[in-house]
Amino acid sequence: MRIPESELIINSDGSAFHIHIRPEELADNVILVGDPGRVDMIAEYLTDIEFRHASREFVSVTGRRNGTRLTVLSHGIGPDNIDIVMTELDALANVDFETREVKPEHKALNILRIGTSGALHADIPLGSYILSHISVGFDGVMNWYAGREKINLNEVEADFKRHMGWKETLPSPYFVKASPKIIDLMKDVTVKGVTISAPGFYGPQGRVVRMPLAMPDMLENIESFRFEVDGEPYRITNFEMESSPLAGFAAQLGHNACTVCCAIANRYLQSSNPDYKPAIRKLVEICVDRMATLK
């Protein structure tokens, strides 16, 4: 079936509408970051840079690390941007941009997102690297797509909503596992995480400035929630804004993806580390080297 021009917009140079990458420019291994400025920092670890594109918050390069081709792409802030980035990355990999038809053979991308977050327990030190084994979507993005129930941990969602006293006016949260392939790549240098992706930085993450919260006890209830999946215990470890749609799109579209975040704040201890860039740089080095081992 041909995908209409209105549904998948392709620029005149043959690139995807928002991220401005052409199909031949995309590597099979992708590193995502929120901050556009971080793309050039990661590019310092690459050789044979093929290009640098920039459009709004979407900055990208493709180069090589130890001979392996890697694409680095910034997505900006928020789950809505992940809807754009993951749809267009998948299209670049699995849609023929000439015929506008889905390719007969599916290509699975390997995607690792590097971010920052706030930890939710006293025993997670600032500077820890939290790997999102499971992501919790407060954003509602995956609720707009068919098949949500197939990738969601439905019983955990129901238990969580009861535990929280979830408001009917809020998007129903979804729980999605990350790719085992990327978890295995990073688990020896990270904290096992269950990460909430919020659709905002303040109220949706339990911060109060002047407007009161719909669920004033949200943080305390999140911290006390415990659950098991396949006999393994979990607790919610951190807040950020993009991991759940990334995990959701990857699960639906057949890609391998996961998020790793440096803890730059601790919400439980009400502490933060504004000088977190050295820890991020170390994490970047680890991620680039690990991603370069994937085939």
Tab-separated table of N, CA, C and O in Angstrom, residues 131-136 153 156 174-178 183 193-196 227 229 234 237-238 243 247 258:
chain	number	residue	atom	x	y	z
A	131	LEU	N	19.391	2.664	34.054
A	131	LEU	CA	18.961	2.059	32.798
A	131	LEU	C	17.484	1.680	32.906
A	131	LEU	O	17.088	0.948	33.814
A	132	SER	N	16.690	2.156	31.969
A	132	SER	CA	15.235	1.993	32.037
A	132	SER	C	14.817	0.618	31.534
A	132	SER	O	14.377	0.464	30.383
A	133	HIS	N	14.926	-0.392	32.408
A	133	HIS	CA	14.462	-1.734	32.051
A	133	HIS	C	12.972	-1.706	31.711
A	133	HIS	O	12.516	-2.435	30.822
A	134	ILE	N	12.227	-0.893	32.444
A	134	ILE	CA	10.798	-0.688	32.198
A	134	ILE	C	10.543	0.813	32.216
A	134	ILE	O	11.101	1.535	33.041
A	135	SER	N	9.710	1.287	31.300
A	135	SER	CA	9.340	2.701	31.272
A	135	SER	C	7.841	2.843	31.498
A	135	SER	O	7.050	2.018	31.032
A	136	VAL	N	7.479	3.901	32.233
A	136	VAL	CA	6.090	4.156	32.603
A	136	VAL	C	5.645	5.437	31.915
A	136	VAL	O	6.218	6.506	32.149
A	153	LEU	N	2.333	-3.822	30.258
A	153	LEU	CA	2.182	-4.733	31.397
A	153	LEU	C	0.846	-4.392	32.061
A	153	LEU	O	0.763	-3.576	32.974
A	156	VAL	N	0.208	-4.721	35.901
A	156	VAL	CA	0.977	-3.728	36.654
A	156	VAL	C	0.310	-2.362	36.535
A	156	VAL	O	0.208	-1.617	37.519
A	174	TYR	N	1.042	3.673	30.940
A	174	TYR	CA	1.391	2.384	30.348
A	174	TYR	C	2.797	1.988	30.788
A	174	TYR	O	3.640	2.827	31.076
A	175	PHE	N	3.036	0.681	30.885
A	175	PHE	CA	4.300	0.107	31.341
A	175	PHE	C	4.881	-0.746	30.218
A	175	PHE	O	4.269	-1.731	29.801
A	176	VAL	N	6.074	-0.383	29.725
A	176	VAL	CA	6.668	-1.076	28.585
A	176	VAL	C	8.087	-1.509	28.921
A	176	VAL	O	8.888	-0.723	29.440
A	177	LYS	N	8.412	-2.758	28.591
A	177	LYS	CA	9.776	-3.254	28.773
A	177	LYS	C	10.691	-2.731	27.657
A	177	LYS	O	10.274	-2.600	26.510
A	178	ALA	N	11.933	-2.457	28.019
A	178	ALA	CA	12.939	-2.099	27.021
A	178	ALA	C	13.446	-3.354	26.327
A	178	ALA	O	13.154	-4.485	26.733
A	183	ILE	N	19.489	-3.751	27.015
A	183	ILE	CA	19.681	-3.946	28.462
A	183	ILE	C	20.953	-4.750	28.712
A	183	ILE	O	21.777	-4.384	29.560
A	193	GLY	N	16.534	0.228	36.399
A	193	GLY	CA	15.578	1.314	36.553
A	193	GLY	C	14.189	1.011	36.038
A	193	GLY	O	13.998	0.225	35.113
A	194	VAL	N	13.212	1.653	36.683
A	194	VAL	CA	11.848	1.774	36.167
A	194	VAL	C	11.592	3.278	36.094
A	194	VAL	O	11.564	3.956	37.117
A	195	THR	N	11.454	3.790	34.883
A	195	THR	CA	11.508	5.223	34.640
A	195	THR	C	10.156	5.761	34.214
A	195	THR	O	9.551	5.250	33.262
A	196	ILE	N	9.689	6.802	34.897
A	196	ILE	CA	8.463	7.488	34.499
A	196	ILE	C	8.801	8.574	33.490
A	196	ILE	O	9.697	9.398	33.727
A	227	PHE	N	6.328	-3.833	42.544
A	227	PHE	CA	5.649	-4.837	41.726
A	227	PHE	C	6.659	-5.867	41.256
A	227	PHE	O	7.866	-5.697	41.412
A	229	VAL	N	7.624	-8.632	37.928
A	229	VAL	CA	7.418	-9.094	36.558
A	229	VAL	C	8.252	-10.352	36.385
A	229	VAL	O	9.471	-10.321	36.589
A	234	TYR	N	10.569	-4.993	41.283
A	234	TYR	CA	10.863	-3.688	40.712
A	234	TYR	C	10.302	-2.584	41.609
A	234	TYR	O	9.335	-2.788	42.344
A	237	THR	N	12.201	4.190	39.839
A	237	THR	CA	13.481	4.762	40.248
A	237	THR	C	13.687	6.223	39.882
A	237	THR	O	14.420	6.938	40.571
A	238	ASN	N	13.078	6.687	38.792
A	238	ASN	CA	13.408	8.038	38.333
A	238	ASN	C	12.339	8.616	37.411
A	238	ASN	O	11.513	7.897	36.849
A	243	SER	N	11.463	8.369	27.868
A	243	SER	CA	11.799	6.940	27.755
A	243	SER	C	10.607	6.063	27.367
A	243	SER	O	10.776	5.076	26.649
A	247	ALA	N	10.422	3.360	24.250
A	247	ALA	CA	10.243	1.919	24.451
A	247	ALA	C	8.985	1.420	23.751
A	247	ALA	O	8.977	0.326	23.172
A	258	CYS	N	16.422	1.418	24.295
A	258	CYS	CA	16.422	1.582	25.742
A	258	CYS	C	16.944	2.984	26.058
A	258	CYS	O	17.604	3.616	25.230
